[in-house]
Amino acid sequence: MRLPVSIQPAILEKSMPFGRFIIFSLKSGINLSDLKNTLTFIELNKHIIVGFGEKLMQKLTIEVEDYRLFPQLDASVEIPATHGDLFVFMRDGEPGMVTVNSLPIKNILKPFFDIQLQVDGFKYLGEPDGYGHDLTGYEDGTENPLVDDAVNAVVRKDGSTFVQVQQWKHDLGIFNSFSQQLKDHTIGRRLSDNKELNDAPASSHVNRTDQSTFEIEADILRRSLPWANEHGEGLVFMSFCENLDRFEVQMRRMAGLNDGITDALFTFSKILNSAYFYCPPVTMDFVLKLD
Ligand code: HEM
């Protein structure tokens, strides 16, 4: 497997069972060299992923031609484009480590950023080395590209990539009231053996997103985790791809923008927020050392 040394190591390494998604917004009137200096203190290792949003990239004068904000999609379902200036994902084998290790990061970022969103995610079901499941019970990640295919889908020439972060809130009361057949048709796979269904409706999630059915290369690497707190429960969707079009063709089809058919996921789940970030390579001078 060709492993580009300059990609942030946590992006391609296998998932860990606990993760904290933090989206920060840039404060006004901050000192640029202090900000750059602070960013160098973050060590990019297999426990952390960092992504830059539009305002931060402007501040740091990083130009990435094909980076853009998450689009406002004119769909019949709500797809809030909420954006963010900095994304930090912390992950580990147990939740205490995630909490403890995110404290110093949050502390050094505090003079420059406010926390816009923080959500803790966890693995549900699945083998220790396998994919976890969504809270609906279905395995999430089955069709992820592997080894070289994952590298091709994710890594840009210089070792950078883009990350898409989107928090979904489920109404599991609704989903659990579905018959087993309707549940399977909603996802497009059979719960009992995870087989893809041939007779699932066009609205099934797998039919909406089948990566082999787009006019462009549409493989993306998904690393989502379920969440649950006092606001409800659902999935923090997180994916990586070398070109935002890969994700966007899927999102547009899920939203029914091509054929008016919306993804059946929307019958029991809704999107709370969405953002795109640029994940710089570890070689970028003001960003971070490998441990
Ligand atoms: C509530 C949110 C979501 C849930 C619960 C969910 C769950 C699932 C499940 C259970 C599968 C089938 C197994 C697998 O291949 O992983 C799947 C497949 C997939 N999902 Fe999602 N997903 C969600 C959102 C999204 C979003 C926002 C996208 C991209 C825009 C997406 C892209 C994909 C892709 C590309 C596949 C594989 C399709 C294929 O090639 O067979 N998913 N998802």
Tab-separated table of N, CA and C and ligand atoms in Angstrom, residues 134 136 138-144 166 168 170 187 189 194 196 205-206 209-212 218 220 222 235 237 247 250-251 254 265 268-269, ligand 1:
chain	number	residue	atom	x	y	z
A	134	ASP	N	-24.656	1.988	12.907
A	134	ASP	CA	-25.484	3.140	13.222
A	134	ASP	C	-26.479	2.715	14.314
A	136	THR	N	-29.505	2.623	14.249
A	136	THR	CA	-30.590	1.821	13.666
A	136	THR	C	-30.239	0.333	13.706
A	138	TYR	N	-27.749	-0.992	11.698
A	138	TYR	CA	-27.096	-1.391	10.436
A	138	TYR	C	-25.608	-1.032	10.467
A	139	GLU	N	-24.789	-1.950	9.943
A	139	GLU	CA	-23.347	-1.674	9.881
A	139	GLU	C	-23.102	-0.463	8.986
A	140	ASP	N	-22.222	0.412	9.406
A	140	ASP	CA	-21.930	1.632	8.655
A	140	ASP	C	-20.455	1.654	8.264
A	141	GLY	N	-20.191	1.537	6.978
A	141	GLY	CA	-18.802	1.538	6.517
A	141	GLY	C	-18.486	0.384	5.584
A	142	THR	N	-19.445	-0.546	5.426
A	142	THR	CA	-19.230	-1.770	4.642
A	142	THR	C	-18.568	-1.488	3.290
A	143	GLU	N	-19.081	-0.510	2.564
A	143	GLU	CA	-18.580	-0.263	1.200
A	143	GLU	C	-17.470	0.783	1.151
A	144	ASN	N	-16.812	1.001	2.262
A	144	ASN	CA	-15.680	1.936	2.238
A	144	ASN	C	-14.581	1.408	1.318
A	166	GLN	N	-21.121	16.269	9.246
A	166	GLN	CA	-22.571	16.549	9.197
A	166	GLN	C	-23.251	15.771	10.326
A	168	TRP	N	-26.371	14.315	12.162
A	168	TRP	CA	-27.756	13.891	11.892
A	168	TRP	C	-28.421	13.510	13.215
A	170	HIS	N	-31.523	11.384	14.727
A	170	HIS	CA	-32.524	10.368	14.390
A	170	HIS	C	-33.766	10.509	15.273
A	187	ILE	N	-32.682	1.498	4.363
A	187	ILE	CA	-31.214	1.491	4.247
A	187	ILE	C	-30.787	0.931	2.883
A	189	ARG	N	-30.139	-2.421	2.650
A	189	ARG	CA	-29.463	-3.669	3.026
A	189	ARG	C	-30.339	-4.434	4.002
A	194	ASN	N	-26.610	-8.201	6.384
A	194	ASN	CA	-25.945	-7.037	5.762
A	194	ASN	C	-25.827	-7.159	4.235
A	196	GLU	N	-26.707	-6.478	0.401
A	196	GLU	CA	-27.343	-5.390	-0.341
A	196	GLU	C	-28.583	-5.946	-1.039
A	205	HIS	N	-31.209	4.327	1.024
A	205	HIS	CA	-29.961	5.079	1.183
A	205	HIS	C	-28.847	4.526	0.298
A	206	VAL	N	-28.758	3.201	0.226
A	206	VAL	CA	-27.689	2.619	-0.588
A	206	VAL	C	-27.908	2.916	-2.074
A	209	THR	N	-26.735	6.464	-2.745
A	209	THR	CA	-25.305	6.800	-2.613
A	209	THR	C	-24.371	5.802	-3.287
A	210	ASP	N	-24.906	4.767	-3.937
A	210	ASP	CA	-24.050	3.729	-4.536
A	210	ASP	C	-22.915	4.387	-5.335
A	211	GLN	N	-21.725	4.216	-4.805
A	211	GLN	CA	-20.570	4.970	-5.326
A	211	GLN	C	-20.218	4.621	-6.758
A	212	SER	N	-20.712	3.459	-7.242
A	212	SER	CA	-20.352	3.050	-8.604
A	212	SER	C	-21.329	3.601	-9.638
A	218	ALA	N	-16.663	8.524	-7.280
A	218	ALA	CA	-17.377	9.025	-6.097
A	218	ALA	C	-17.063	8.256	-4.825
A	220	ILE	N	-15.703	7.663	-1.329
A	220	ILE	CA	-15.283	8.502	-0.209
A	220	ILE	C	-14.991	7.568	0.966
A	222	ARG	N	-15.664	6.872	4.729
A	222	ARG	CA	-16.572	7.293	5.803
A	222	ARG	C	-16.065	6.824	7.161
A	235	LEU	N	-26.235	10.296	14.312
A	235	LEU	CA	-24.936	9.935	13.749
A	235	LEU	C	-24.172	11.215	13.410
A	237	PHE	N	-21.870	12.130	10.850
A	237	PHE	CA	-21.301	11.639	9.603
A	237	PHE	C	-19.989	12.377	9.389
A	247	PHE	N	-18.246	13.865	-2.643
A	247	PHE	CA	-19.280	13.891	-1.610
A	247	PHE	C	-20.535	14.578	-2.137
A	250	GLN	N	-23.204	12.804	-4.149
A	250	GLN	CA	-24.021	11.917	-3.305
A	250	GLN	C	-25.055	12.706	-2.518
A	251	MET	N	-24.594	13.813	-1.911
A	251	MET	CA	-25.498	14.639	-1.094
A	251	MET	C	-26.637	15.178	-1.950
A	254	MET	N	-29.051	12.401	-2.581
A	254	MET	CA	-29.808	12.138	-1.346
A	254	MET	C	-30.895	13.194	-1.156
A	265	LEU	N	-33.547	8.008	4.381
A	265	LEU	CA	-33.040	8.366	5.716
A	265	LEU	C	-33.812	9.546	6.294
A	268	PHE	N	-36.782	9.441	8.917
A	268	PHE	CA	-36.655	9.313	10.373
A	268	PHE	C	-35.487	10.121	10.937
A	269	SER	N	-34.739	10.817	10.084
A	269	SER	CA	-33.558	11.525	10.577
A	269	SER	C	-33.463	12.887	9.913
B	1	HEM	C1	-28.085	9.526	9.072
B	1	HEM	C2	-26.998	9.536	8.300
B	1	HEM	C3	-26.466	8.298	7.670
B	1	HEM	C4	-26.606	6.991	8.038
B	1	HEM	C5	-27.341	6.430	9.256
B	1	HEM	C6	-25.925	6.195	7.052
B	1	HEM	C7	-25.837	4.823	7.094
B	1	HEM	C8	-25.347	4.036	6.074
B	1	HEM	C9	-25.413	2.599	6.009
B	1	HEM	C10	-26.019	1.714	7.095
B	1	HEM	C11	-24.836	2.197	4.853
B	1	HEM	C12	-24.703	0.760	4.308
B	1	HEM	C13	-23.424	0.083	4.657
B	1	HEM	C14	-22.186	0.758	4.129
B	1	HEM	O1	-21.798	0.586	2.956
B	1	HEM	O2	-21.595	1.478	4.905
B	1	HEM	C15	-24.394	3.383	4.173
B	1	HEM	C16	-23.765	3.399	2.959
B	1	HEM	C17	-23.269	4.526	2.365
B	1	HEM	N1	-23.460	5.827	2.775
B	1	HEM	FE1	-24.461	6.428	4.409
B	1	HEM	N2	-25.384	7.019	6.102
B	1	HEM	C18	-25.695	8.314	6.437
B	1	HEM	C19	-25.367	9.455	5.745
B	1	HEM	C20	-24.627	9.475	4.592
B	1	HEM	C21	-24.211	10.663	3.877
B	1	HEM	C22	-24.543	12.098	4.291
B	1	HEM	C23	-23.477	10.252	2.801
B	1	HEM	C24	-22.809	11.076	1.725
B	1	HEM	C25	-23.316	12.197	1.251
B	1	HEM	C26	-23.416	8.805	2.850
B	1	HEM	C27	-22.721	8.019	1.961
B	1	HEM	C28	-22.772	6.643	1.934
B	1	HEM	C29	-22.084	5.836	0.930
B	1	HEM	C30	-21.172	6.342	-0.163
B	1	HEM	C31	-22.416	4.511	1.197
B	1	HEM	C32	-21.956	3.275	0.410
B	1	HEM	C33	-22.837	3.145	-0.823
B	1	HEM	C34	-22.348	2.029	-1.728
B	1	HEM	O3	-21.450	2.296	-2.549
B	1	HEM	O4	-22.865	0.915	-1.581
B	1	HEM	N3	-24.122	8.373	3.937
B	1	HEM	N4	-24.716	4.495	4.933
